[in-house]
Each structure stands twice: as structure tokens, then as C-alpha cells.
Amino acid sequence: MQHLLSAADLSTEEAVLILDTAAQLAEVTDRSVKKLPTLRGRTVVNLFFEDSTRTRISFEVAAKRLSADVINFAAKGSSLSKGESLKDTALTLEAMGADAVVIRHGASGAPHRLAASSWTGCSVINAGDGTHEHPTQALLDAYTIRRHLAGGTGDLSGLSVAIVGDILHSRVARSNVLLLKTLGASVTVVAPPTLLPYGVDSWPCSVSYDIDSVLPQVDAVMMLRVQAERMQAAFFPSALEYSRLYGLDSDRFTLLPDHAIVLHPGPMNRGMEISADVADETRSVIVEQVANGVSVRMAVLYLLLGGMAEVE
Ligand code: NCD
């Protein structure tokens, strides 16, 4: 595998290999010297055309823990704001000897365009493209679910996961539905009809409009941010109504089975899709997701750039 563009690109074996490798690499994080020499002399470019806190920093930390050189390249402050094209940017990165490009772009398909072009021969990792996909987020979510509910090993079959909220604009939802299915879990997406994409019936998941009837059945629930920046129209009457009908507050939280965990990819809108007290619950694993993101991205970089040799 040269690129990671979509969760659908991963077979069950490949996905499990990434999660197993992440678990091995997580041990590095517990050491006092948090570094492996594996990617010494390789260059990873973080090419971010959209805002990001967690994902960009996570890729940077992951690459540095593997001793790669990291170049952070944000659209603001670069020639991109002078109108340079994706092609010219890619040619520049190629000339500078990049081995991997981690790209986040507002246009769905931009990482695929980069990977399919002859502009660059390096590995392309999709860090979120428009409303399309975010495969490393799905991998870190699966890793987190597996650690809590599947004893850290094995597949996720038998587990039931609900993804709730703005499914229409969420690349996190799409990648998660695909990957969780590959790993054997059953998934239900829950949203008002206006926030479900056209064609959702063909996704490998069930669909519900009623969060209260779904919560008692699940092992994990993933709450999604309402992506106001991608909305050109009114998708629901008011924030208050949305949070009353679809927000996870402390009353709704009691509907979950005792073992169930709560995930959120961040950034959270506390008080909207999740209340502050539920976000800070011990069964909310939101901060742990961020830590797991580093291990999973180390595994992806390691497997794409360093090959399949044993972890040192
Ligand atoms: C998500 C994203 O950017 O797609 N965040 C993330 O990567 N942690 C979800 C979001 O922005 O709501």
C-alpha cells in the first residue's frame, strides 16, 4: 500500500495490522525517551488547507516520534493564498524531496487527485477531504473502541456503534461506517432527515431518526459536531431544538448500557451535540482518542514509509 486515501482501501487484515502496530508503537509513548529511529532521514510534509488542531499536531508528533523530518505547510502564510494551484504546490514539495504528504483539503477528492497525478511520487495520506473521508480518524476511533470493548485484540464483531449528528457533512462518519463494517461492528447512523446524505440507504449501516431508541442498544456512541462552516442553508430550526432532539445530555446518557463509552472526534461544541457534564464523564473517552491518534498515525507512517519490518 502506497497511499491511505479512504477507509474503504483497507482490507480487514490491513486495518488490523495498523491497529496492532499502533498498540506496539503506543509503548514508545510511555518511555522517557519517546523516539524510534525508524524514519530517520525521511521527510513528512503536513499540507493543511483547512483549519485543524488535533489532526495536524497529531501527525507532527507521530512523525517526530519516528525521527522523520517534518515540514508544516499551512495555506495561510504560504503562496497558496497568492493563488498557487495544488499542482504547483505538489511539484514544489516533490522538488524538496518529500517522502509523504499528509493533506487536509476543503475539496472532496483533493488527496486522490494528488495521489493519482504524476506530480509527486510520495505517499499521500488523507487527513480529511471536504465532506468525504478522514481514514486516520476512523482508525483511531476503532483503536479506542477496541481497547475498551474488545480487550485490545480481535475484531469488533458483535459490537454495536451509533454515530449521531451531522452525518451529511461528516467525513468522520463516512470513514467510520466503512472501517467499522470492515472490522465487523454493526453501525447505526442517527440524525434528523435533513442531516443525512442522499444515498445513505446504500451505506453498510442502519439509519435512525430517534436517538432515544438507539442508545440502549449500543456499546459505543460517537457524537458529531454540527459543521456550521459547511452549511449554506438552514438544516434545523434552532440550536436549542437540535440539542433537545439530538444532543447527548446527562438524561440521555442514562439510557446507555453501563459499559458503553462516548466518543467525539473534536472539536466539541459543548452544550450543542454534547453537554459539558457528559463530555467530562469518565466513560467519555474523548481525550484518550487524541492520545490514540498519535499511535495510530505513527503506525500509518511506519507502515507506508518504513515497510513491514518488526517494530524495534
Ligand atoms: C473532524 C474533522 O476535521 O473532520 N475533526 C478532527 O479531525 N478531529 C471533525 C470536525 O471537524 O467536526
GROMACS .gro file of C-alpha atoms and ligand atoms in nm:
model
  324
    1MET     CA    1   0.000   0.000   0.000
    2GLN     CA    2   0.149   0.337  -0.102
    3HIS     CA    3  -0.129   0.577  -0.002
    4LEU     CA    4  -0.405   0.599   0.258
    5LEU     CA    5  -0.691   0.784   0.091
    6SER     CA    6  -1.007   0.609   0.206
    7ALA     CA    7  -1.111   0.372   0.483
    8ALA     CA    8  -1.254   0.158   0.202
    9ASP     CA    9  -0.899   0.093   0.076
   10LEU     CA   10  -0.825  -0.117   0.384
   11SER     CA   11  -0.892  -0.491   0.396
   12THR     CA   12  -0.971  -0.641   0.735
   13GLU     CA   13  -0.612  -0.772   0.756
   14GLU     CA   14  -0.460  -0.433   0.673
   15ALA     CA   15  -0.682  -0.250   0.920
   16VAL     CA   16  -0.599  -0.498   1.197
   17LEU     CA   17  -0.227  -0.472   1.112
   18ILE     CA   18  -0.243  -0.092   1.153
   19LEU     CA   19  -0.425  -0.126   1.489
   20ASP     CA   20  -0.183  -0.394   1.614
   21THR     CA   21   0.116  -0.185   1.505
   22ALA     CA   22  -0.035   0.119   1.678
   23ALA     CA   23  -0.063  -0.083   2.000
   24GLN     CA   24   0.306  -0.175   1.980
   25LEU     CA   25   0.409   0.181   1.899
   26ALA     CA   26   0.196   0.317   2.187
   27GLU     CA   27   0.456   0.169   2.421
   28VAL     CA   28   0.707   0.425   2.289
   29THR     CA   29   0.484   0.699   2.428
   30ASP     CA   30   0.522   0.553   2.778
   31ARG     CA   31   0.902   0.567   2.765
   32SER     CA   32   1.103   0.861   2.897
   33VAL     CA   33   1.271   0.892   2.553
   34LYS     CA   34   0.972   0.891   2.320
   35LYS     CA   35   1.155   0.825   1.997
   36LEU     CA   36   1.233   0.549   1.747
   37PRO     CA   37   1.491   0.589   1.469
   38THR     CA   38   1.268   0.417   1.210
   39LEU     CA   39   1.202   0.711   0.976
   40ARG     CA   40   1.534   0.893   1.020
   41GLY     CA   41   1.620   1.082   0.701
   42ARG     CA   42   1.261   1.071   0.568
   43THR     CA   43   1.058   1.387   0.521
   44VAL     CA   44   0.689   1.420   0.603
   45VAL     CA   45   0.502   1.730   0.485
   46ASN     CA   46   0.183   1.838   0.660
   47LEU     CA   47  -0.015   2.021   0.394
   48PHE     CA   48  -0.319   2.179   0.559
   49PHE     CA   49  -0.560   2.384   0.350
   50GLU     CA   50  -0.824   2.375   0.626
   51ASP     CA   51  -0.805   2.457   0.995
   52SER     CA   52  -0.700   2.179   1.229
   53THR     CA   53  -0.573   2.144   1.582
   54ARG     CA   54  -0.573   1.775   1.673
   55THR     CA   55  -0.505   1.614   1.338
   56ARG     CA   56  -0.215   1.837   1.233
   57ILE     CA   57  -0.041   1.827   1.570
   58SER     CA   58  -0.102   1.454   1.595
   59PHE     CA   59   0.064   1.384   1.259
   60GLU     CA   60   0.352   1.611   1.355
   61VAL     CA   61   0.410   1.437   1.689
   62ALA     CA   62   0.374   1.094   1.522
   63ALA     CA   63   0.632   1.172   1.253
   64LYS     CA   64   0.874   1.322   1.506
   65ARG     CA   65   0.847   1.019   1.738
   66LEU     CA   66   0.964   0.812   1.441
   67SER     CA   67   1.255   1.057   1.381
   68ALA     CA   68   1.125   1.188   1.047
   69ASP     CA   69   1.183   1.550   0.947
   70VAL     CA   70   0.851   1.736   0.949
   71ILE     CA   71   0.754   2.038   0.744
   72ASN     CA   72   0.429   2.211   0.836
   73PHE     CA   73   0.274   2.387   0.548
   74ALA     CA   74  -0.049   2.578   0.612
   75ALA     CA   75  -0.245   2.751   0.338
   76LYS     CA   76  -0.244   3.074   0.534
   77GLY     CA   77   0.102   3.228   0.518
   78SER     CA   78   0.210   3.033   0.208
   79SER     CA   79   0.189   3.107  -0.166
   80LEU     CA   80  -0.141   2.921  -0.169
   81SER     CA   81  -0.306   3.239  -0.051
   82LYS     CA   82  -0.147   3.401  -0.359
   83GLY     CA   83  -0.346   3.160  -0.579
   84GLU     CA   84  -0.090   2.884  -0.639
   85SER     CA   85  -0.251   2.563  -0.764
   86LEU     CA   86  -0.244   2.223  -0.597
   87LYS     CA   87  -0.028   2.101  -0.887
   88ASP     CA   88   0.238   2.370  -0.840
   89THR     CA   89   0.239   2.311  -0.466
   90ALA     CA   90   0.286   1.937  -0.523
   91LEU     CA   91   0.571   1.995  -0.768
   92THR     CA   92   0.741   2.219  -0.512
   93LEU     CA   93   0.708   1.953  -0.242
   94GLU     CA   94   0.845   1.690  -0.481
   95ALA     CA   95   1.144   1.911  -0.561
   96MET     CA   96   1.212   1.940  -0.188
   97GLY     CA   97   1.225   1.563  -0.152
   98ALA     CA   98   0.909   1.489   0.049
   99ASP     CA   99   0.851   1.116   0.119
  100ALA     CA  100   0.496   1.157   0.247
  101VAL     CA  101   0.236   1.429   0.219
  102VAL     CA  102  -0.038   1.447   0.480
  103ILE     CA  103  -0.309   1.655   0.319
  104ARG     CA  104  -0.626   1.818   0.452
  105HIS     CA  105  -0.831   1.998   0.191
  106GLY     CA  106  -1.176   2.155   0.170
  107ALA     CA  107  -1.243   1.983  -0.163
  108SER     CA  108  -1.356   1.620  -0.153
  109GLY     CA  109  -1.114   1.417  -0.366
  110ALA     CA  110  -0.810   1.650  -0.342
  111PRO     CA  111  -0.585   1.378  -0.188
  112HIS     CA  112  -0.695   1.135  -0.462
  113ARG     CA  113  -0.603   1.394  -0.725
  114LEU     CA  114  -0.259   1.428  -0.569
  115ALA     CA  115  -0.206   1.052  -0.543
  116ALA     CA  116  -0.324   0.981  -0.898
  117SER     CA  117  -0.116   1.255  -1.056
  118SER     CA  118   0.241   1.226  -1.175
  119TRP     CA  119   0.321   1.545  -0.985
  120THR     CA  120   0.471   1.361  -0.694
  121GLY     CA  121   0.588   1.008  -0.624
  122CYS     CA  122   0.545   1.026  -0.249
  123SER     CA  123   0.288   0.861  -0.024
  124VAL     CA  124  -0.031   1.060   0.019
  125ILE     CA  125  -0.228   1.039   0.344
  126ASN     CA  126  -0.578   1.185   0.355
  127ALA     CA  127  -0.617   1.390   0.674
  128GLY     CA  128  -0.973   1.496   0.582
  129ASP     CA  129  -1.107   1.597   0.240
  130GLY     CA  130  -1.420   1.809   0.234
  131THR     CA  131  -1.723   1.609   0.340
  132HIS     CA  132  -1.572   1.289   0.205
  133GLU     CA  133  -1.328   1.090   0.423
  134HIS     CA  134  -1.093   1.102   0.720
  135PRO     CA  135  -0.947   0.750   0.741
  136THR     CA  136  -0.694   0.805   1.023
  137GLN     CA  137  -0.975   0.942   1.242
  138ALA     CA  138  -1.172   0.622   1.181
  139LEU     CA  139  -0.863   0.415   1.265
  140LEU     CA  140  -0.809   0.596   1.595
  141ASP     CA  141  -1.177   0.560   1.680
  142ALA     CA  142  -1.164   0.186   1.605
  143TYR     CA  143  -0.846   0.158   1.812
  144THR     CA  144  -1.017   0.333   2.106
  145ILE     CA  145  -1.331   0.116   2.078
  146ARG     CA  146  -1.117  -0.196   2.056
  147ARG     CA  147  -0.916  -0.106   2.367
  148HIS     CA  148  -1.229  -0.052   2.576
  149LEU     CA  149  -1.469  -0.309   2.441
  150ALA     CA  150  -1.275  -0.583   2.265
  151GLY     CA  151  -0.987  -0.629   2.508
  152GLY     CA  152  -0.740  -0.465   2.270
  153THR     CA  153  -0.732  -0.765   2.040
  154GLY     CA  154  -0.954  -0.938   1.790
  155ASP     CA  155  -1.218  -0.792   1.569
  156LEU     CA  156  -1.516  -0.577   1.656
  157SER     CA  157  -1.786  -0.823   1.554
  158GLY     CA  158  -2.077  -0.828   1.792
  159LEU     CA  159  -2.024  -0.464   1.887
  160SER     CA  160  -2.284  -0.204   1.809
  161VAL     CA  161  -2.186   0.158   1.744
  162ALA     CA  162  -2.412   0.462   1.691
  163ILE     CA  163  -2.285   0.771   1.508
  164VAL     CA  164  -2.505   1.069   1.589
  165GLY     CA  165  -2.538   1.415   1.438
  166ASP     CA  166  -2.434   1.593   1.123
  167ILE     CA  167  -2.376   1.285   0.909
  168LEU     CA  168  -2.433   1.488   0.591
  169HIS     CA  169  -2.119   1.700   0.627
  170SER     CA  170  -1.907   1.450   0.819
  171ARG     CA  171  -1.605   1.283   0.665
  172VAL     CA  172  -1.557   1.120   1.008
  173ALA     CA  173  -1.894   0.944   0.980
  174ARG     CA  174  -1.831   0.813   0.629
  175SER     CA  175  -1.485   0.674   0.713
  176ASN     CA  176  -1.611   0.525   1.038
  177VAL     CA  177  -1.907   0.348   0.877
  178LEU     CA  178  -1.672   0.190   0.622
  179LEU     CA  179  -1.398   0.090   0.865
  180LEU     CA  180  -1.625  -0.034   1.145
  181LYS     CA  181  -1.805  -0.250   0.892
  182THR     CA  182  -1.469  -0.390   0.772
  183LEU     CA  183  -1.384  -0.472   1.134
  184GLY     CA  184  -1.717  -0.647   1.190
  185ALA     CA  185  -1.912  -0.399   1.404
  186SER     CA  186  -2.271  -0.304   1.329
  187VAL     CA  187  -2.329   0.068   1.290
  188THR     CA  188  -2.639   0.290   1.313
  189VAL     CA  189  -2.626   0.649   1.196
  190VAL     CA  190  -2.869   0.877   1.379
  191ALA     CA  191  -2.964   1.222   1.254
  192PRO     CA  192  -3.255   1.440   1.154
  193PRO     CA  193  -3.351   1.359   0.791
  194THR     CA  194  -3.205   1.693   0.676
  195LEU     CA  195  -2.859   1.596   0.802
  196LEU     CA  196  -2.840   1.259   0.626
  197PRO     CA  197  -2.671   1.238   0.285
  198TYR     CA  198  -2.850   1.138  -0.031
  199GLY     CA  199  -2.785   0.766  -0.086
  200VAL     CA  200  -2.730   0.681   0.282
  201ASP     CA  201  -2.956   0.375   0.229
  202SER     CA  202  -2.673   0.216   0.033
  203TRP     CA  203  -2.421   0.266   0.318
  204PRO     CA  204  -2.338  -0.051   0.514
  205CYS     CA  205  -2.528   0.065   0.825
  206SER     CA  206  -2.877   0.118   0.965
  207VAL     CA  207  -3.037   0.461   0.977
  208SER     CA  208  -3.248   0.607   1.258
  209TYR     CA  209  -3.403   0.946   1.336
  210ASP     CA  210  -3.463   0.858   1.700
  211ILE     CA  211  -3.160   0.872   1.930
  212ASP     CA  212  -3.354   0.763   2.240
  213SER     CA  213  -3.449   0.428   2.092
  214VAL     CA  214  -3.092   0.360   1.971
  215LEU     CA  215  -2.885   0.449   2.280
  216PRO     CA  216  -2.999   0.150   2.497
  217GLN     CA  217  -2.875  -0.089   2.225
  218VAL     CA  218  -2.518   0.037   2.173
  219ASP     CA  219  -2.172  -0.036   2.310
  220ALA     CA  220  -2.030   0.295   2.188
  221VAL     CA  221  -2.183   0.622   2.075
  222MET     CA  222  -1.997   0.877   1.866
  223MET     CA  223  -2.129   1.233   1.877
  224LEU     CA  224  -2.050   1.459   1.581
  225ARG     CA  225  -2.010   1.834   1.564
  226VAL     CA  226  -2.267   2.029   1.368
  227GLN     CA  227  -2.048   2.160   1.084
  228ALA     CA  228  -2.189   2.510   1.053
  229GLU     CA  229  -1.899   2.616   0.828
  230ARG     CA  230  -2.020   2.373   0.559
  231MET     CA  231  -2.388   2.472   0.580
  232GLN     CA  232  -2.524   2.707   0.318
  233ALA     CA  233  -2.882   2.665   0.430
  234ALA     CA  234  -3.086   2.608   0.745
  235PHE     CA  235  -3.083   2.236   0.828
  236PHE     CA  236  -3.273   2.263   1.156
  237PRO     CA  237  -3.486   2.534   1.320
  238SER     CA  238  -3.255   2.633   1.607
  239ALA     CA  239  -2.951   2.520   1.805
  240LEU     CA  240  -3.174   2.472   2.108
  241GLU     CA  241  -3.410   2.242   1.919
  242TYR     CA  242  -3.119   2.044   1.774
  243SER     CA  243  -2.963   1.987   2.114
  244ARG     CA  244  -3.300   1.895   2.266
  245LEU     CA  245  -3.367   1.633   1.998
  246TYR     CA  246  -3.018   1.504   1.921
  247GLY     CA  247  -2.779   1.627   2.190
  248LEU     CA  248  -2.626   1.387   2.443
  249ASP     CA  249  -2.707   1.541   2.781
  250SER     CA  250  -2.695   1.376   3.123
  251ASP     CA  251  -3.056   1.250   3.099
  252ARG     CA  252  -2.992   1.077   2.767
  253PHE     CA  253  -2.662   0.944   2.895
  254THR     CA  254  -2.856   0.730   3.145
  255LEU     CA  255  -3.017   0.545   2.852
  256LEU     CA  256  -2.680   0.393   2.760
  257PRO     CA  257  -2.585   0.050   2.894
  258ASP     CA  258  -2.340   0.074   3.189
  259HIS     CA  259  -2.043  -0.043   2.985
  260ALA     CA  260  -2.099   0.191   2.689
  261ILE     CA  261  -1.844   0.458   2.601
  262VAL     CA  262  -1.886   0.803   2.444
  263LEU     CA  263  -1.660   0.926   2.162
  264HIS     CA  264  -1.628   1.260   1.984
  265PRO     CA  265  -1.368   1.344   1.719
  266GLY     CA  266  -1.340   1.704   1.839
  267PRO     CA  267  -1.365   1.994   1.825
  268MET     CA  268  -1.671   1.976   2.053
  269ASN     CA  269  -1.948   2.228   2.073
  270ARG     CA  270  -2.025   2.180   2.440
  271GLY     CA  271  -2.394   2.239   2.503
  272MET     CA  272  -2.487   2.161   2.143
  273GLU     CA  273  -2.427   1.797   2.042
  274ILE     CA  274  -2.286   1.703   2.384
  275SER     CA  275  -2.337   1.863   2.723
  276ALA     CA  276  -2.035   1.969   2.926
  277ASP     CA  277  -2.103   1.718   3.205
  278VAL     CA  278  -2.129   1.424   2.962
  279ALA     CA  279  -1.810   1.538   2.784
  280ASP     CA  280  -1.629   1.520   3.118
  281GLU     CA  281  -1.779   1.182   3.223
  282THR     CA  282  -1.532   0.902   3.299
  283ARG     CA  283  -1.698   0.697   3.025
  284SER     CA  284  -1.626   0.972   2.771
  285VAL     CA  285  -1.301   0.871   2.604
  286ILE     CA  286  -1.255   1.191   2.405
  287VAL     CA  287  -0.915   1.291   2.543
  288GLU     CA  288  -0.792   0.934   2.507
  289GLN     CA  289  -0.894   0.942   2.140
  290VAL     CA  290  -0.644   1.225   2.092
  291ALA     CA  291  -0.362   1.024   2.252
  292ASN     CA  292  -0.454   0.716   2.049
  293GLY     CA  293  -0.446   0.931   1.735
  294VAL     CA  294  -0.071   0.973   1.775
  295SER     CA  295  -0.012   0.594   1.799
  296VAL     CA  296  -0.236   0.522   1.502
  297ARG     CA  297  -0.069   0.788   1.285
  298MET     CA  298   0.273   0.656   1.386
  299ALA     CA  299   0.157   0.314   1.265
  300VAL     CA  300   0.029   0.452   0.934
  301LEU     CA  301   0.351   0.646   0.865
  302TYR     CA  302   0.560   0.350   0.974
  303LEU     CA  303   0.378   0.102   0.752
  304LEU     CA  304   0.361   0.332   0.448
  305LEU     CA  305   0.718   0.460   0.467
  306GLY     CA  306   0.914   0.215   0.674
  307GLY     CA  307   0.779  -0.111   0.539
  308MET     CA  308   0.657  -0.406   0.734
  309ALA     CA  309   0.972  -0.492   0.932
  310GLU     CA  310   0.936  -0.563   1.305
  311VAL     CA  311   0.897  -0.267   1.539
  312GLU     CA  312   1.236  -0.204   1.703
  313NCD     C1  313  -1.309   1.636   1.243
  313NCD     C2  314  -1.275   1.685   1.104
  313NCD     O1  315  -1.199   1.780   1.087
  313NCD     O2  316  -1.327   1.625   1.013
  313NCD     N1  317  -1.217   1.671   1.342
  313NCD     C3  318  -1.097   1.605   1.352
  313NCD     O3  319  -1.029   1.577   1.257
  313NCD     N2  320  -1.058   1.572   1.478
  313NCD     C4  321  -1.449   1.663   1.280
  313NCD     C5  322  -1.498   1.805   1.289
  313NCD     O4  323  -1.436   1.899   1.241
  313NCD     O5  324  -1.606   1.821   1.346
   0.00000   0.00000   0.00000
